[in-house]
Amino acid sequence: MIKQGVDSSNGPKTRLPLFPIFIRILFSDEAHFWLNGYQQTKLPHLKANPQVYVETPLHPEKLTVWCALWAGGIIGPYFFKNDEGHNVTVDGNRYRAMNTNFFIPKLNNHDVQELWFQQDGATCHTARATIDLLKDTFGERLISRFGPVNWPPRSCDLTPLDYFLWGYVKSLVYADKPQTLDHLEDNIRRVIADIRPQMLEKVIENWTSRLDYIRARRGSPMPEIIFKM
């Protein structure tokens, strides 16, 4: 069984010195949640019935949400908003502000020396000032493009957020058909807060099985990641 840490502002620092490295990785990512449940597709012009017209907003309202997930819990959600409280998408400055004002202070509840941090290679994540900020916190335990340990491109489906968290949350937050962004935001907060440690344990176990599959494949495109750590 994987022992769980505590993400509580009043709780003790979390220490995981005996566990393999993958248990101590904070996986992070953003996702869009559209108010009307709108989903992007690779071929939006194809319809099952070309005679049926489906009306969708040209610019649907959405929330951009960030989380970090690890065996010890979930840090977040964080909703990207401007100074006026309006929902916005991510850019480099907003992402760096999120790390400075939200994420890094949350780490006060944990022994940071035992944790690694992973992010994908999105441009908003990899500005020099952002990488320097994250290296100040995690040192060589940063898994990122332009970081000490590279996170390979086109591998987002390996992260627990992509193959579990976002799909799980989206499957639940639209059940009561939220009509406002505030309602949708409340649903997202509630669903994430209700995720139990036992579920995260299964998610991390699933992640290790995915790595085992990649290790077993000849010519793995990711020899530099995790496996050598």
Tab-separated table of C-alpha atoms in Angstrom:
chain	number	residue	atom	x	y	z
A	1	MET	CA	0.000	0.000	0.000
A	2	ILE	CA	1.151	3.526	-0.722
A	3	LYS	CA	1.212	5.721	2.345
A	4	GLN	CA	-0.521	9.014	1.759
A	5	GLY	CA	0.777	12.471	2.630
A	6	VAL	CA	-1.264	15.341	3.975
A	7	ASP	CA	-2.095	18.519	2.061
A	8	SER	CA	-3.358	20.668	4.907
A	9	SER	CA	-2.281	24.158	5.807
A	10	ASN	CA	-2.170	23.124	9.454
A	11	GLY	CA	-0.838	19.605	8.995
A	12	PRO	CA	2.664	18.217	9.438
A	13	LYS	CA	5.220	18.279	6.674
A	14	THR	CA	4.989	15.221	4.460
A	15	ARG	CA	8.046	12.986	4.240
A	16	LEU	CA	8.343	10.102	1.783
A	17	PRO	CA	12.008	9.099	2.064
A	18	LEU	CA	11.478	5.363	1.597
A	19	PHE	CA	9.365	5.383	-1.539
A	20	PRO	CA	10.453	5.058	-5.171
A	21	ILE	CA	10.896	8.270	-7.092
A	22	PHE	CA	7.589	8.007	-8.955
A	23	ILE	CA	5.655	8.280	-5.687
A	24	ARG	CA	7.246	11.666	-5.047
A	25	ILE	CA	6.491	13.336	-8.391
A	26	LEU	CA	4.046	16.240	-8.465
A	27	PHE	CA	2.457	15.998	-11.915
A	28	SER	CA	0.929	19.267	-13.107
A	29	ASP	CA	-1.203	20.534	-15.971
A	30	GLU	CA	-4.057	22.818	-17.017
A	31	ALA	CA	-7.388	21.985	-18.609
A	32	HIS	CA	-10.276	23.968	-20.092
A	33	PHE	CA	-13.817	23.466	-18.792
A	34	TRP	CA	-16.466	24.917	-21.102
A	35	LEU	CA	-19.705	26.093	-19.541
A	36	ASN	CA	-21.802	24.271	-22.127
A	37	GLY	CA	-19.659	21.136	-22.014
A	38	TYR	CA	-18.163	22.059	-25.400
A	39	GLN	CA	-15.315	19.791	-26.463
A	40	GLN	CA	-12.698	20.393	-29.125
A	41	THR	CA	-12.285	17.664	-31.750
A	42	LYS	CA	-9.676	17.101	-34.397
A	43	LEU	CA	-12.358	17.000	-37.118
A	44	PRO	CA	-15.059	19.435	-35.993
A	45	HIS	CA	-16.629	19.637	-39.460
A	46	LEU	CA	-17.699	15.972	-39.479
A	47	LYS	CA	-21.159	15.168	-38.115
A	48	ALA	CA	-23.006	11.876	-37.803
A	49	ASN	CA	-25.939	13.434	-39.674
A	50	PRO	CA	-24.922	16.256	-42.051
A	51	GLN	CA	-28.563	17.393	-42.303
A	52	VAL	CA	-28.705	18.283	-38.595
A	53	TYR	CA	-27.386	21.676	-37.520
A	54	VAL	CA	-25.970	22.014	-34.016
A	55	GLU	CA	-25.738	25.591	-32.756
A	56	THR	CA	-22.686	26.283	-30.589
A	57	PRO	CA	-21.274	29.608	-29.381
A	58	LEU	CA	-18.476	31.057	-31.477
A	59	HIS	CA	-16.484	31.761	-28.304
A	60	PRO	CA	-17.907	29.520	-25.574
A	61	GLU	CA	-17.361	30.576	-21.979
A	62	LYS	CA	-14.771	28.497	-20.196
A	63	LEU	CA	-12.588	28.131	-17.119
A	64	THR	CA	-8.883	27.367	-17.284
A	65	VAL	CA	-7.929	25.195	-14.331
A	66	TRP	CA	-4.533	24.053	-12.999
A	67	CYS	CA	-3.808	21.199	-10.598
A	68	ALA	CA	-0.826	19.235	-9.339
A	69	LEU	CA	-1.404	15.579	-8.471
A	70	TRP	CA	0.797	13.140	-6.581
A	71	ALA	CA	0.492	10.136	-4.302
A	72	GLY	CA	0.053	12.495	-1.348
A	73	GLY	CA	-2.980	14.330	-2.707
A	74	ILE	CA	-4.013	17.093	-5.103
A	75	ILE	CA	-2.823	20.694	-4.902
A	76	GLY	CA	-5.487	22.863	-6.462
A	77	PRO	CA	-7.649	23.578	-8.289
A	78	TYR	CA	-6.336	26.983	-9.295
A	79	PHE	CA	-8.510	29.074	-11.632
A	80	PHE	CA	-6.752	31.568	-13.879
A	81	LYS	CA	-8.337	35.012	-13.451
A	82	ASN	CA	-7.192	38.570	-14.064
A	83	ASP	CA	-7.078	41.364	-11.488
A	84	GLU	CA	-10.761	42.098	-12.086
A	85	GLY	CA	-11.696	38.493	-11.335
A	86	HIS	CA	-12.512	37.628	-14.944
A	87	ASN	CA	-11.581	34.182	-16.230
A	88	VAL	CA	-8.569	34.153	-18.549
A	89	THR	CA	-6.369	31.631	-20.310
A	90	VAL	CA	-2.747	30.916	-19.404
A	91	ASP	CA	0.294	32.858	-20.519
A	92	GLY	CA	3.817	32.944	-19.146
A	93	ASN	CA	3.240	35.784	-16.702
A	94	ARG	CA	0.029	34.302	-15.328
A	95	TYR	CA	1.598	30.874	-14.963
A	96	ARG	CA	4.584	32.318	-13.116
A	97	ALA	CA	2.267	34.308	-10.848
A	98	MET	CA	0.321	31.132	-10.077
A	99	ASN	CA	3.531	29.386	-9.036
A	100	THR	CA	4.652	32.342	-6.915
A	101	ASN	CA	1.361	33.149	-5.202
A	102	PHE	CA	-0.384	29.770	-5.022
A	103	PHE	CA	1.635	26.636	-5.729
A	104	ILE	CA	4.949	27.316	-4.000
A	105	PRO	CA	3.285	28.587	-0.777
A	106	LYS	CA	1.241	25.361	-0.698
A	107	LEU	CA	4.492	23.417	-0.545
A	108	ASN	CA	5.101	24.755	2.964
A	109	ASN	CA	3.040	21.770	4.118
A	110	HIS	CA	5.553	19.319	2.672
A	111	ASP	CA	9.234	18.499	2.776
A	112	VAL	CA	10.120	19.902	-0.633
A	113	GLN	CA	13.479	18.142	-0.588
A	114	GLU	CA	11.602	14.858	-1.044
A	115	LEU	CA	9.486	16.023	-3.989
A	116	TRP	CA	9.989	16.309	-7.750
A	117	PHE	CA	7.910	18.556	-10.011
A	118	GLN	CA	6.793	17.733	-13.560
A	119	GLN	CA	5.330	20.035	-16.200
A	120	ASP	CA	4.938	19.637	-19.942
A	121	GLY	CA	6.734	21.719	-22.551
A	122	ALA	CA	4.008	24.301	-23.202
A	123	THR	CA	5.522	27.688	-23.986
A	124	CYS	CA	3.797	29.321	-21.015
A	125	HIS	CA	5.608	26.851	-18.728
A	126	THR	CA	9.134	27.164	-20.007
A	127	ALA	CA	10.131	30.831	-19.994
A	128	ARG	CA	13.594	31.250	-18.481
A	129	ALA	CA	12.232	33.221	-15.516
A	130	THR	CA	9.743	30.423	-14.771
A	131	ILE	CA	12.342	27.662	-15.015
A	132	ASP	CA	14.634	29.651	-12.712
A	133	LEU	CA	11.793	30.090	-10.223
A	134	LEU	CA	11.017	26.370	-10.197
A	135	LYS	CA	14.704	25.451	-9.941
A	136	ASP	CA	15.001	27.734	-6.921
A	137	THR	CA	12.329	25.559	-5.288
A	138	PHE	CA	13.092	22.070	-6.606
A	139	GLY	CA	16.739	22.289	-7.650
A	140	GLU	CA	17.636	19.367	-9.898
A	141	ARG	CA	14.279	17.713	-9.162
A	142	LEU	CA	12.510	19.585	-11.978
A	143	ILE	CA	11.162	17.498	-14.883
A	144	SER	CA	10.523	19.945	-17.712
A	145	ARG	CA	11.658	21.094	-21.098
A	146	PHE	CA	14.700	23.317	-20.458
A	147	GLY	CA	14.905	21.828	-16.964
A	148	PRO	CA	17.464	19.453	-15.430
A	149	VAL	CA	15.387	16.409	-16.504
A	150	ASN	CA	13.562	16.604	-19.814
A	151	TRP	CA	9.877	15.711	-20.118
A	152	PRO	CA	9.572	14.266	-23.626
A	153	PRO	CA	7.206	15.934	-26.088
A	154	ARG	CA	3.996	14.196	-27.174
A	155	SER	CA	3.861	12.217	-23.929
A	156	CYS	CA	1.082	14.048	-22.091
A	157	ASP	CA	-1.051	10.898	-21.962
A	158	LEU	CA	1.457	9.510	-19.483
A	159	THR	CA	0.515	11.991	-16.776
A	160	PRO	CA	-2.213	11.079	-14.263
A	161	LEU	CA	-3.978	14.350	-14.978
A	162	ASP	CA	-4.474	13.517	-18.648
A	163	TYR	CA	-5.461	9.881	-18.357
A	164	PHE	CA	-7.415	10.246	-15.097
A	165	LEU	CA	-8.085	13.584	-13.404
A	166	TRP	CA	-9.511	15.796	-16.164
A	167	GLY	CA	-11.716	13.100	-17.644
A	168	TYR	CA	-12.974	12.036	-14.220
A	169	VAL	CA	-13.806	15.591	-13.151
A	170	LYS	CA	-15.500	16.443	-16.467
A	171	SER	CA	-17.645	13.316	-16.183
A	172	LEU	CA	-19.195	14.691	-12.972
A	173	VAL	CA	-19.246	18.499	-13.017
A	174	TYR	CA	-21.901	18.812	-15.737
A	175	ALA	CA	-24.393	16.454	-14.075
A	176	ASP	CA	-26.555	19.290	-12.701
A	177	LYS	CA	-26.184	21.354	-15.900
A	178	PRO	CA	-24.437	24.448	-14.459
A	179	GLN	CA	-25.695	27.658	-16.049
A	180	THR	CA	-22.956	30.012	-14.838
A	181	LEU	CA	-19.180	29.880	-14.604
A	182	ASP	CA	-19.410	30.352	-10.831
A	183	HIS	CA	-21.616	27.267	-10.585
A	184	LEU	CA	-19.213	25.287	-12.762
A	185	GLU	CA	-16.264	26.453	-10.649
A	186	ASP	CA	-18.037	25.335	-7.465
A	187	ASN	CA	-18.666	21.916	-9.022
A	188	ILE	CA	-15.007	21.547	-10.005
A	189	ARG	CA	-13.847	22.437	-6.488
A	190	ARG	CA	-16.295	19.978	-4.933
A	191	VAL	CA	-15.455	17.052	-7.208
A	192	ILE	CA	-11.695	17.461	-6.742
A	193	ALA	CA	-12.064	17.842	-2.971
A	194	ASP	CA	-14.039	14.585	-2.877
A	195	ILE	CA	-11.292	12.503	-4.522
A	196	ARG	CA	-10.129	10.031	-1.892
A	197	PRO	CA	-6.527	8.947	-1.199
A	198	GLN	CA	-7.383	5.356	-2.130
A	199	MET	CA	-8.340	6.507	-5.621
A	200	LEU	CA	-5.043	8.370	-6.037
A	201	GLU	CA	-3.208	5.253	-4.935
A	202	LYS	CA	-4.796	3.317	-7.792
A	203	VAL	CA	-3.984	6.138	-10.211
A	204	ILE	CA	-0.281	6.072	-9.341
A	205	GLU	CA	-0.206	2.293	-9.586
A	206	ASN	CA	-1.716	2.626	-13.055
A	207	TRP	CA	0.985	5.152	-13.960
A	208	THR	CA	3.735	2.703	-13.020
A	209	SER	CA	2.148	0.012	-15.199
A	210	ARG	CA	2.197	2.447	-18.137
A	211	LEU	CA	5.891	3.030	-17.557
A	212	ASP	CA	6.499	-0.727	-17.451
A	213	TYR	CA	4.821	-1.024	-20.847
A	214	ILE	CA	7.038	1.684	-22.320
A	215	ARG	CA	10.164	0.161	-20.799
A	216	ALA	CA	9.309	-3.143	-22.459
A	217	ARG	CA	8.980	-1.597	-25.917
A	218	ARG	CA	12.024	-1.592	-28.146
A	219	GLY	CA	13.406	1.789	-29.026
A	220	SER	CA	11.520	3.632	-26.316
A	221	PRO	CA	11.511	7.348	-27.224
A	222	MET	CA	12.002	8.307	-23.604
A	223	PRO	CA	15.230	6.726	-22.299
A	224	GLU	CA	16.199	9.896	-20.433
A	225	ILE	CA	13.069	10.237	-18.310
A	226	ILE	CA	12.303	8.777	-14.895
A	227	PHE	CA	13.882	5.417	-15.677
A	228	LYS	CA	17.390	6.741	-14.963
A	229	MET	CA	16.393	8.768	-11.943
